[in-house]
């Protein structure tokens, strides 16, 4: 899948000044950095709109009928829960949510967790309570979850360590440090950041055997994601998990929940209905140029 974009005016000059191979890399990096800055500005403008928690009527298809009354059959697709990353809120999913809704996802919930959250395990327990409420409200026995960055790690802990695989059918992660990231060492003062470091107690816990985990994992990781150090840390590599890793080329961390090509990949991942056992060695590629 490839998306083409207009060429900024400086690109021809860069191509003349740099060798072909370096020019290609530099141009790709320049485009990705420019896009990241544009998304950052847009997200800062949208951020206030996502501070308040989503109201139930925004995601609820309607009230349940009284006991004994006939119920309309629920849609075949489970509800989708969107979970944001560190120091963020639900506004990051405005475009992805619109894309999912336009392609038939009727039950969508964007959750906020407190910016004061200091423990991934506690956040995962809270996520579990939210998912139980969503299942009770919608009548669906399972949900799909899309988590950006830290949100994906919270959802993975819930599915893998707290029995959440009974509720989470598919977990899609976007730029999530599954094996830990070494970026921004000065941020270690925050306990959540320490839990996202390679070798942390939490990541060692996630590396333990997880036989019988029923959740399907699809991880999107970008070779230009500078918040993931190394970039491959955003892959799910666990022998007991049914996982598929999708390499994204040409965009950075902030673009993962925003770019239309990634949104199409997320929709495809959620719509996959095949039943698989064991770890899936397939690695798909997604190029954004």
PDB file of C-alpha atoms in Angstrom:
ATOM      1  CA  UNK A   1       0.000   0.000   0.000  1.00  0.00           C
ATOM      2  CA  UNK A   2       1.521   3.310  -1.035  1.00  0.00           C
ATOM      3  CA  UNK A   3       0.330   6.867  -0.588  1.00  0.00           C
ATOM      4  CA  UNK A   4       1.918   9.630  -2.637  1.00  0.00           C
ATOM      5  CA  UNK A   5       2.116  13.210  -1.494  1.00  0.00           C
ATOM      6  CA  UNK A   6       3.054  16.542  -3.035  1.00  0.00           C
ATOM      7  CA  UNK A   7       6.815  17.222  -3.170  1.00  0.00           C
ATOM      8  CA  UNK A   8       7.968  20.221  -1.093  1.00  0.00           C
ATOM      9  CA  UNK A   9      10.023  22.789  -3.035  1.00  0.00           C
ATOM     10  CA  UNK A  10      13.301  22.029  -1.202  1.00  0.00           C
ATOM     11  CA  UNK A  11      13.367  18.379  -2.250  1.00  0.00           C
ATOM     12  CA  UNK A  12      14.889  18.927  -5.766  1.00  0.00           C
ATOM     13  CA  UNK A  13      17.704  20.957  -4.167  1.00  0.00           C
ATOM     14  CA  UNK A  14      18.370  18.187  -1.647  1.00  0.00           C
ATOM     15  CA  UNK A  15      18.524  15.666  -4.473  1.00  0.00           C
ATOM     16  CA  UNK A  16      21.200  17.725  -6.242  1.00  0.00           C
ATOM     17  CA  UNK A  17      23.327  18.242  -3.137  1.00  0.00           C
ATOM     18  CA  UNK A  18      23.214  14.691  -1.756  1.00  0.00           C
ATOM     19  CA  UNK A  19      24.162  11.289  -3.222  1.00  0.00           C
ATOM     20  CA  UNK A  20      21.162   9.344  -4.477  1.00  0.00           C
ATOM     21  CA  UNK A  21      21.043   6.911  -1.551  1.00  0.00           C
ATOM     22  CA  UNK A  22      21.553   9.579   1.100  1.00  0.00           C
ATOM     23  CA  UNK A  23      19.170  11.908  -0.686  1.00  0.00           C
ATOM     24  CA  UNK A  24      16.440   9.267  -0.645  1.00  0.00           C
ATOM     25  CA  UNK A  25      16.896   8.666   3.070  1.00  0.00           C
ATOM     26  CA  UNK A  26      17.151  12.382   3.855  1.00  0.00           C
ATOM     27  CA  UNK A  27      14.093  13.253   1.800  1.00  0.00           C
ATOM     28  CA  UNK A  28      12.068  10.537   3.477  1.00  0.00           C
ATOM     29  CA  UNK A  29      13.216  11.742   6.889  1.00  0.00           C
ATOM     30  CA  UNK A  30      12.478  15.355   5.961  1.00  0.00           C
ATOM     31  CA  UNK A  31       8.969  14.488   4.823  1.00  0.00           C
ATOM     32  CA  UNK A  32       8.325  12.414   7.939  1.00  0.00           C
ATOM     33  CA  UNK A  33       9.638  15.175  10.223  1.00  0.00           C
ATOM     34  CA  UNK A  34       7.562  17.823   8.459  1.00  0.00           C
ATOM     35  CA  UNK A  35       4.476  15.652   8.795  1.00  0.00           C
ATOM     36  CA  UNK A  36       5.202  15.024  12.493  1.00  0.00           C
ATOM     37  CA  UNK A  37       5.441  18.764  13.152  1.00  0.00           C
ATOM     38  CA  UNK A  38       2.208  19.444  11.286  1.00  0.00           C
ATOM     39  CA  UNK A  39       0.410  16.705  13.204  1.00  0.00           C
ATOM     40  CA  UNK A  40       1.814  18.004  16.497  1.00  0.00           C
ATOM     41  CA  UNK A  41       0.433  21.485  15.814  1.00  0.00           C
ATOM     42  CA  UNK A  42      -2.948  20.078  14.833  1.00  0.00           C
ATOM     43  CA  UNK A  43      -3.049  17.822  17.854  1.00  0.00           C
ATOM     44  CA  UNK A  44      -2.231  20.671  20.230  1.00  0.00           C
ATOM     45  CA  UNK A  45      -5.208  22.537  18.800  1.00  0.00           C
ATOM     46  CA  UNK A  46      -7.482  19.507  19.232  1.00  0.00           C
ATOM     47  CA  UNK A  47      -6.128  18.478  22.636  1.00  0.00           C
ATOM     48  CA  UNK A  48      -8.592  20.575  24.725  1.00  0.00           C
ATOM     49  CA  UNK A  49     -11.533  18.868  22.992  1.00  0.00           C
ATOM     50  CA  UNK A  50     -10.383  15.483  24.293  1.00  0.00           C
ATOM     51  CA  UNK A  51      -9.798  16.368  27.940  1.00  0.00           C
ATOM     52  CA  UNK A  52     -13.380  15.656  28.993  1.00  0.00           C
ATOM     53  CA  UNK A  53     -14.255  11.957  29.078  1.00  0.00           C
ATOM     54  CA  UNK A  54     -16.455  10.683  26.290  1.00  0.00           C
ATOM     55  CA  UNK A  55     -20.149  10.537  27.082  1.00  0.00           C
ATOM     56  CA  UNK A  56     -21.819   7.139  26.832  1.00  0.00           C
ATOM     57  CA  UNK A  57     -24.249   8.360  24.168  1.00  0.00           C
ATOM     58  CA  UNK A  58     -21.334   9.160  21.861  1.00  0.00           C
ATOM     59  CA  UNK A  59     -20.530   5.455  21.549  1.00  0.00           C
ATOM     60  CA  UNK A  60     -23.735   3.725  22.657  1.00  0.00           C
ATOM     61  CA  UNK A  61     -25.962   2.487  19.785  1.00  0.00           C
ATOM     62  CA  UNK A  62     -29.005   2.981  21.985  1.00  0.00           C
ATOM     63  CA  UNK A  63     -30.557   1.882  25.299  1.00  0.00           C
ATOM     64  CA  UNK A  64     -31.080  -1.767  26.014  1.00  0.00           C
ATOM     65  CA  UNK A  65     -34.716  -2.914  25.804  1.00  0.00           C
ATOM     66  CA  UNK A  66     -36.488  -3.905  29.054  1.00  0.00           C
ATOM     67  CA  UNK A  67     -36.228  -7.463  30.303  1.00  0.00           C
ATOM     68  CA  UNK A  68     -38.351  -9.816  28.254  1.00  0.00           C
ATOM     69  CA  UNK A  69     -38.493  -7.540  25.222  1.00  0.00           C
ATOM     70  CA  UNK A  70     -37.053  -8.614  21.930  1.00  0.00           C
ATOM     71  CA  UNK A  71     -33.541  -7.367  21.304  1.00  0.00           C
ATOM     72  CA  UNK A  72     -32.191  -6.420  17.937  1.00  0.00           C
ATOM     73  CA  UNK A  73     -29.220  -8.596  17.012  1.00  0.00           C
ATOM     74  CA  UNK A  74     -25.900  -6.872  17.603  1.00  0.00           C
ATOM     75  CA  UNK A  75     -23.602  -6.304  14.638  1.00  0.00           C
ATOM     76  CA  UNK A  76     -21.137  -9.074  13.867  1.00  0.00           C
ATOM     77  CA  UNK A  77     -18.201  -6.774  14.547  1.00  0.00           C
ATOM     78  CA  UNK A  78     -17.282  -6.238  18.194  1.00  0.00           C
ATOM     79  CA  UNK A  79     -17.141  -2.722  19.655  1.00  0.00           C
ATOM     80  CA  UNK A  80     -13.810  -0.952  19.196  1.00  0.00           C
ATOM     81  CA  UNK A  81     -12.039   0.621  22.171  1.00  0.00           C
ATOM     82  CA  UNK A  82      -9.424   3.305  21.404  1.00  0.00           C
ATOM     83  CA  UNK A  83      -6.726   3.928  24.020  1.00  0.00           C
ATOM     84  CA  UNK A  84      -4.305   6.864  23.752  1.00  0.00           C
ATOM     85  CA  UNK A  85      -0.646   7.147  24.687  1.00  0.00           C
ATOM     86  CA  UNK A  86       1.453   8.832  27.368  1.00  0.00           C
ATOM     87  CA  UNK A  87       0.482  12.450  28.256  1.00  0.00           C
ATOM     88  CA  UNK A  88      -2.265  12.410  25.643  1.00  0.00           C
ATOM     89  CA  UNK A  89      -6.034  12.037  25.414  1.00  0.00           C
ATOM     90  CA  UNK A  90      -8.759  10.675  23.153  1.00  0.00           C
ATOM     91  CA  UNK A  91      -8.443  13.572  20.681  1.00  0.00           C
ATOM     92  CA  UNK A  92      -5.526  11.740  19.043  1.00  0.00           C
ATOM     93  CA  UNK A  93      -8.056   9.325  17.498  1.00  0.00           C
ATOM     94  CA  UNK A  94     -10.339  11.874  15.801  1.00  0.00           C
ATOM     95  CA  UNK A  95      -9.328  10.859  12.261  1.00  0.00           C
ATOM     96  CA  UNK A  96      -8.966   7.123  12.924  1.00  0.00           C
ATOM     97  CA  UNK A  97     -12.344   7.054  14.634  1.00  0.00           C
ATOM     98  CA  UNK A  98     -13.950   8.804  11.661  1.00  0.00           C
ATOM     99  CA  UNK A  99     -12.331   6.327   9.280  1.00  0.00           C
ATOM    100  CA  UNK A 100     -13.588   3.327  11.265  1.00  0.00           C
ATOM    101  CA  UNK A 101     -17.103   4.792  11.499  1.00  0.00           C
ATOM    102  CA  UNK A 102     -17.214   5.475   7.769  1.00  0.00           C
ATOM    103  CA  UNK A 103     -16.382   1.834   7.104  1.00  0.00           C
ATOM    104  CA  UNK A 104     -19.107   0.305   9.207  1.00  0.00           C
ATOM    105  CA  UNK A 105     -17.824   0.330  12.782  1.00  0.00           C
ATOM    106  CA  UNK A 106     -20.895   1.504  14.653  1.00  0.00           C
ATOM    107  CA  UNK A 107     -19.750   1.004  18.255  1.00  0.00           C
ATOM    108  CA  UNK A 108     -16.651   3.077  19.012  1.00  0.00           C
ATOM    109  CA  UNK A 109     -15.389   4.187  22.419  1.00  0.00           C
ATOM    110  CA  UNK A 110     -12.395   6.460  23.043  1.00  0.00           C
ATOM    111  CA  UNK A 111     -11.173   6.119  26.616  1.00  0.00           C
ATOM    112  CA  UNK A 112      -9.149   8.606  28.648  1.00  0.00           C
ATOM    113  CA  UNK A 113      -6.949   7.556  31.523  1.00  0.00           C
ATOM    114  CA  UNK A 114      -5.597  10.031  34.038  1.00  0.00           C
ATOM    115  CA  UNK A 115      -2.359  11.856  33.148  1.00  0.00           C
ATOM    116  CA  UNK A 116      -1.428  11.232  36.786  1.00  0.00           C
ATOM    117  CA  UNK A 117      -1.415   7.459  36.190  1.00  0.00           C
ATOM    118  CA  UNK A 118       1.856   6.077  37.555  1.00  0.00           C
ATOM    119  CA  UNK A 119       1.458   2.329  37.050  1.00  0.00           C
ATOM    120  CA  UNK A 120       0.631   0.349  33.921  1.00  0.00           C
ATOM    121  CA  UNK A 121      -0.839  -2.503  35.970  1.00  0.00           C
ATOM    122  CA  UNK A 122      -3.314  -0.174  37.664  1.00  0.00           C
ATOM    123  CA  UNK A 123      -4.249   1.388  34.334  1.00  0.00           C
ATOM    124  CA  UNK A 124      -4.812  -2.114  32.899  1.00  0.00           C
ATOM    125  CA  UNK A 125      -7.165  -2.993  35.748  1.00  0.00           C
ATOM    126  CA  UNK A 126      -9.134   0.199  35.089  1.00  0.00           C
ATOM    127  CA  UNK A 127      -9.254  -0.635  31.384  1.00  0.00           C
ATOM    128  CA  UNK A 128     -10.707  -4.020  32.287  1.00  0.00           C
ATOM    129  CA  UNK A 129     -13.528  -2.383  34.243  1.00  0.00           C
ATOM    130  CA  UNK A 130     -14.285  -0.072  31.327  1.00  0.00           C
ATOM    131  CA  UNK A 131     -14.397  -3.012  28.918  1.00  0.00           C
ATOM    132  CA  UNK A 132     -16.766  -4.928  31.195  1.00  0.00           C
ATOM    133  CA  UNK A 133     -19.073  -1.902  31.172  1.00  0.00           C
ATOM    134  CA  UNK A 134     -18.886  -1.659  27.383  1.00  0.00           C
ATOM    135  CA  UNK A 135     -19.714  -5.349  26.972  1.00  0.00           C
ATOM    136  CA  UNK A 136     -22.660  -5.025  29.365  1.00  0.00           C
ATOM    137  CA  UNK A 137     -23.950  -1.931  27.577  1.00  0.00           C
ATOM    138  CA  UNK A 138     -23.612  -3.245  24.028  1.00  0.00           C
ATOM    139  CA  UNK A 139     -24.410  -6.907  24.619  1.00  0.00           C
ATOM    140  CA  UNK A 140     -21.191  -7.944  22.894  1.00  0.00           C
ATOM    141  CA  UNK A 141     -19.083 -10.628  24.601  1.00  0.00           C
ATOM    142  CA  UNK A 142     -15.805  -9.295  23.181  1.00  0.00           C
ATOM    143  CA  UNK A 143     -14.211  -6.068  22.002  1.00  0.00           C
ATOM    144  CA  UNK A 144     -11.384  -5.019  19.714  1.00  0.00           C
ATOM    145  CA  UNK A 145      -8.812  -2.565  21.073  1.00  0.00           C
ATOM    146  CA  UNK A 146      -6.568  -0.103  19.252  1.00  0.00           C
ATOM    147  CA  UNK A 147      -3.813   1.328  21.440  1.00  0.00           C
ATOM    148  CA  UNK A 148      -1.339   4.050  20.525  1.00  0.00           C
ATOM    149  CA  UNK A 149       2.076   3.960  22.214  1.00  0.00           C
ATOM    150  CA  UNK A 150       1.579   3.440  25.985  1.00  0.00           C
ATOM    151  CA  UNK A 151      -2.091   2.654  25.381  1.00  0.00           C
ATOM    152  CA  UNK A 152      -1.080  -0.485  23.513  1.00  0.00           C
ATOM    153  CA  UNK A 153       1.112  -1.617  26.407  1.00  0.00           C
ATOM    154  CA  UNK A 154      -1.714  -1.084  28.916  1.00  0.00           C
ATOM    155  CA  UNK A 155      -4.081  -3.096  26.730  1.00  0.00           C
ATOM    156  CA  UNK A 156      -1.515  -5.854  26.229  1.00  0.00           C
ATOM    157  CA  UNK A 157      -0.994  -6.195  29.984  1.00  0.00           C
ATOM    158  CA  UNK A 158      -4.756  -6.469  30.461  1.00  0.00           C
ATOM    159  CA  UNK A 159      -5.118  -9.108  27.743  1.00  0.00           C
ATOM    160  CA  UNK A 160      -2.021 -11.128  28.590  1.00  0.00           C
ATOM    161  CA  UNK A 161      -1.744 -10.898  32.373  1.00  0.00           C
ATOM    162  CA  UNK A 162      -5.204 -10.071  33.754  1.00  0.00           C
ATOM    163  CA  UNK A 163      -7.339 -12.564  31.827  1.00  0.00           C
ATOM    164  CA  UNK A 164      -8.470  -9.889  29.381  1.00  0.00           C
ATOM    165  CA  UNK A 165      -8.003 -12.262  26.454  1.00  0.00           C
ATOM    166  CA  UNK A 166     -11.503 -13.482  27.337  1.00  0.00           C
ATOM    167  CA  UNK A 167     -12.788 -10.043  26.333  1.00  0.00           C
ATOM    168  CA  UNK A 168     -10.258  -8.708  23.781  1.00  0.00           C
ATOM    169  CA  UNK A 169     -10.578 -10.398  20.412  1.00  0.00           C
ATOM    170  CA  UNK A 170      -7.949  -8.342  18.553  1.00  0.00           C
ATOM    171  CA  UNK A 171      -5.455  -5.835  19.926  1.00  0.00           C
ATOM    172  CA  UNK A 172      -3.891  -3.466  17.408  1.00  0.00           C
ATOM    173  CA  UNK A 173      -0.926  -1.489  18.705  1.00  0.00           C
ATOM    174  CA  UNK A 174       0.555   1.594  17.038  1.00  0.00           C
ATOM    175  CA  UNK A 175       4.114   2.458  18.024  1.00  0.00           C
ATOM    176  CA  UNK A 176       3.991   0.587  21.340  1.00  0.00           C
ATOM    177  CA  UNK A 177       7.287  -0.185  23.152  1.00  0.00           C
ATOM    178  CA  UNK A 178       6.643  -3.902  23.609  1.00  0.00           C
ATOM    179  CA  UNK A 179      10.311  -4.611  24.388  1.00  0.00           C
ATOM    180  CA  UNK A 180      11.071  -1.231  25.958  1.00  0.00           C
ATOM    181  CA  UNK A 181      12.453   2.021  24.573  1.00  0.00           C
ATOM    182  CA  UNK A 182      15.666   3.788  25.562  1.00  0.00           C
ATOM    183  CA  UNK A 183      14.625   7.213  24.275  1.00  0.00           C
ATOM    184  CA  UNK A 184      14.723  10.319  26.542  1.00  0.00           C
ATOM    185  CA  UNK A 185      16.710   8.942  29.513  1.00  0.00           C
ATOM    186  CA  UNK A 186      16.019  12.129  31.489  1.00  0.00           C
ATOM    187  CA  UNK A 187      12.337  11.134  31.618  1.00  0.00           C
ATOM    188  CA  UNK A 188      13.139   8.277  34.007  1.00  0.00           C
ATOM    189  CA  UNK A 189      11.828  10.347  36.900  1.00  0.00           C
ATOM    190  CA  UNK A 190       8.321   9.288  35.866  1.00  0.00           C
ATOM    191  CA  UNK A 191       7.461   5.738  37.048  1.00  0.00           C
ATOM    192  CA  UNK A 192       5.484   4.990  33.859  1.00  0.00           C
ATOM    193  CA  UNK A 193       8.552   5.800  31.763  1.00  0.00           C
ATOM    194  CA  UNK A 194      10.662   3.493  33.926  1.00  0.00           C
ATOM    195  CA  UNK A 195       8.167   0.697  33.278  1.00  0.00           C
ATOM    196  CA  UNK A 196       8.657   1.245  29.537  1.00  0.00           C
ATOM    197  CA  UNK A 197      12.439   0.778  29.741  1.00  0.00           C
ATOM    198  CA  UNK A 198      14.100  -2.439  28.493  1.00  0.00           C
ATOM    199  CA  UNK A 199      14.480  -4.914  31.327  1.00  0.00           C
ATOM    200  CA  UNK A 200      11.850  -3.346  33.597  1.00  0.00           C
ATOM    201  CA  UNK A 201       9.926  -5.630  35.941  1.00  0.00           C
ATOM    202  CA  UNK A 202       6.753  -5.038  33.943  1.00  0.00           C
ATOM    203  CA  UNK A 203       8.322  -5.926  30.585  1.00  0.00           C
ATOM    204  CA  UNK A 204       9.954  -8.989  32.107  1.00  0.00           C
ATOM    205  CA  UNK A 205       6.512  -9.997  33.327  1.00  0.00           C
ATOM    206  CA  UNK A 206       5.124  -9.647  29.790  1.00  0.00           C
ATOM    207  CA  UNK A 207       7.992 -11.770  28.473  1.00  0.00           C
ATOM    208  CA  UNK A 208       6.937 -14.718  30.666  1.00  0.00           C
ATOM    209  CA  UNK A 209       5.075 -17.673  29.129  1.00  0.00           C
ATOM    210  CA  UNK A 210       1.477 -16.919  28.159  1.00  0.00           C
ATOM    211  CA  UNK A 211       0.086 -20.251  26.954  1.00  0.00           C
ATOM    212  CA  UNK A 212      -3.466 -20.191  25.670  1.00  0.00           C
ATOM    213  CA  UNK A 213      -3.751 -16.413  25.284  1.00  0.00           C
ATOM    214  CA  UNK A 214      -6.748 -15.958  22.951  1.00  0.00           C
ATOM    215  CA  UNK A 215      -6.165 -12.370  21.848  1.00  0.00           C
ATOM    216  CA  UNK A 216      -4.783 -11.712  18.358  1.00  0.00           C
ATOM    217  CA  UNK A 217      -2.059  -9.048  18.290  1.00  0.00           C
ATOM    218  CA  UNK A 218      -1.291  -6.830  15.314  1.00  0.00           C
ATOM    219  CA  UNK A 219       1.518  -4.344  15.870  1.00  0.00           C
ATOM    220  CA  UNK A 220       2.278  -1.449  13.525  1.00  0.00           C
ATOM    221  CA  UNK A 221       5.859  -0.238  13.935  1.00  0.00           C
ATOM    222  CA  UNK A 222       7.650   2.470  11.969  1.00  0.00           C
ATOM    223  CA  UNK A 223      11.282   2.582  10.920  1.00  0.00           C
ATOM    224  CA  UNK A 224      11.150   6.375  11.451  1.00  0.00           C
ATOM    225  CA  UNK A 225       9.579   6.280  14.910  1.00  0.00           C
ATOM    226  CA  UNK A 226      12.138   8.185  16.974  1.00  0.00           C
ATOM    227  CA  UNK A 227      10.301   7.551  20.240  1.00  0.00           C
ATOM    228  CA  UNK A 228      10.985   3.849  19.829  1.00  0.00           C
ATOM    229  CA  UNK A 229      14.678   3.098  20.402  1.00  0.00           C
ATOM    230  CA  UNK A 230      15.306   0.798  18.671  1.00  0.00           C
ATOM    231  CA  UNK A 231      12.335   1.031  16.242  1.00  0.00           C
ATOM    232  CA  UNK A 232      11.901  -2.768  16.319  1.00  0.00           C
ATOM    233  CA  UNK A 233      10.892  -2.567  19.974  1.00  0.00           C
ATOM    234  CA  UNK A 234       7.373  -1.803  18.747  1.00  0.00           C
ATOM    235  CA  UNK A 235       7.082  -5.361  17.422  1.00  0.00           C
ATOM    236  CA  UNK A 236       5.327  -8.106  19.372  1.00  0.00           C
ATOM    237  CA  UNK A 237       7.856 -10.931  19.639  1.00  0.00           C
ATOM    238  CA  UNK A 238       6.566 -13.595  22.009  1.00  0.00           C
ATOM    239  CA  UNK A 239       6.440 -17.329  21.219  1.00  0.00           C
ATOM    240  CA  UNK A 240       3.070 -17.861  22.909  1.00  0.00           C
ATOM    241  CA  UNK A 241       1.193 -14.954  21.334  1.00  0.00           C
ATOM    242  CA  UNK A 242      -0.641 -14.972  18.034  1.00  0.00           C
ATOM    243  CA  UNK A 243       1.018 -11.876  16.611  1.00  0.00           C
ATOM    244  CA  UNK A 244       1.493 -10.142  13.272  1.00  0.00           C
ATOM    245  CA  UNK A 245       3.926  -7.274  12.871  1.00  0.00           C
ATOM    246  CA  UNK A 246       3.407  -4.625  10.197  1.00  0.00           C
ATOM    247  CA  UNK A 247       6.390  -2.461   9.315  1.00  0.00           C
ATOM    248  CA  UNK A 248       5.440   1.074   8.321  1.00  0.00           C
ATOM    249  CA  UNK A 249       7.958   3.053   6.259  1.00  0.00           C
ATOM    250  CA  UNK A 250       7.947   6.814   5.811  1.00  0.00           C
ATOM    251  CA  UNK A 251       6.166   8.244   8.860  1.00  0.00           C
ATOM    252  CA  UNK A 252       6.900   8.879  12.525  1.00  0.00           C
ATOM    253  CA  UNK A 253       5.284   8.194  15.880  1.00  0.00           C
ATOM    254  CA  UNK A 254       2.583  10.877  15.873  1.00  0.00           C
ATOM    255  CA  UNK A 255       1.428   9.982  12.354  1.00  0.00           C
ATOM    256  CA  UNK A 256       0.605   6.361  13.186  1.00  0.00           C
ATOM    257  CA  UNK A 257      -2.927   7.021  14.547  1.00  0.00           C
ATOM    258  CA  UNK A 258      -3.551   9.744  11.942  1.00  0.00           C
ATOM    259  CA  UNK A 259      -2.321   8.644   8.521  1.00  0.00           C
ATOM    260  CA  UNK A 260      -5.038   7.279   6.172  1.00  0.00           C
ATOM    261  CA  UNK A 261      -2.825   4.424   4.969  1.00  0.00           C
ATOM    262  CA  UNK A 262      -2.339   3.216   8.542  1.00  0.00           C
ATOM    263  CA  UNK A 263      -6.073   3.626   9.191  1.00  0.00           C
ATOM    264  CA  UNK A 264      -6.744   1.332   6.231  1.00  0.00           C
ATOM    265  CA  UNK A 265      -4.295  -1.185   7.690  1.00  0.00           C
ATOM    266  CA  UNK A 266      -6.014  -1.002  11.075  1.00  0.00           C
ATOM    267  CA  UNK A 267      -9.412  -1.613   9.465  1.00  0.00           C
ATOM    268  CA  UNK A 268      -8.006  -4.616   7.629  1.00  0.00           C
ATOM    269  CA  UNK A 269      -6.493  -5.997  10.845  1.00  0.00           C
ATOM    270  CA  UNK A 270      -9.789  -5.645  12.704  1.00  0.00           C
ATOM    271  CA  UNK A 271     -11.760  -7.262   9.897  1.00  0.00           C
ATOM    272  CA  UNK A 272      -9.564 -10.333   9.649  1.00  0.00           C
ATOM    273  CA  UNK A 273     -11.587 -13.300  10.807  1.00  0.00           C
ATOM    274  CA  UNK A 274      -9.230 -16.189  10.133  1.00  0.00           C
ATOM    275  CA  UNK A 275      -8.485 -18.483  13.054  1.00  0.00           C
ATOM    276  CA  UNK A 276      -4.796 -19.041  13.690  1.00  0.00           C
ATOM    277  CA  UNK A 277      -2.811 -20.924  16.301  1.00  0.00           C
ATOM    278  CA  UNK A 278       0.653 -20.229  17.592  1.00  0.00           C
ATOM    279  CA  UNK A 279       2.829 -17.256  16.667  1.00  0.00           C
ATOM    280  CA  UNK A 280       2.313 -15.893  13.158  1.00  0.00           C
ATOM    281  CA  UNK A 281       5.644 -15.263  11.497  1.00  0.00           C
ATOM    282  CA  UNK A 282       4.204 -13.108   8.680  1.00  0.00           C
ATOM    283  CA  UNK A 283       5.442  -9.520   8.565  1.00  0.00           C
ATOM    284  CA  UNK A 284       3.554  -7.157   6.292  1.00  0.00           C
ATOM    285  CA  UNK A 285       4.867  -3.878   4.968  1.00  0.00           C
ATOM    286  CA  UNK A 286       3.176  -0.516   4.611  1.00  0.00           C
ATOM    287  CA  UNK A 287       4.972   2.216   2.686  1.00  0.00           C
ATOM    288  CA  UNK A 288       3.980   5.849   2.981  1.00  0.00           C
ATOM    289  CA  UNK A 289       5.943   8.040   0.555  1.00  0.00           C
TER     290      UNK A 289
END
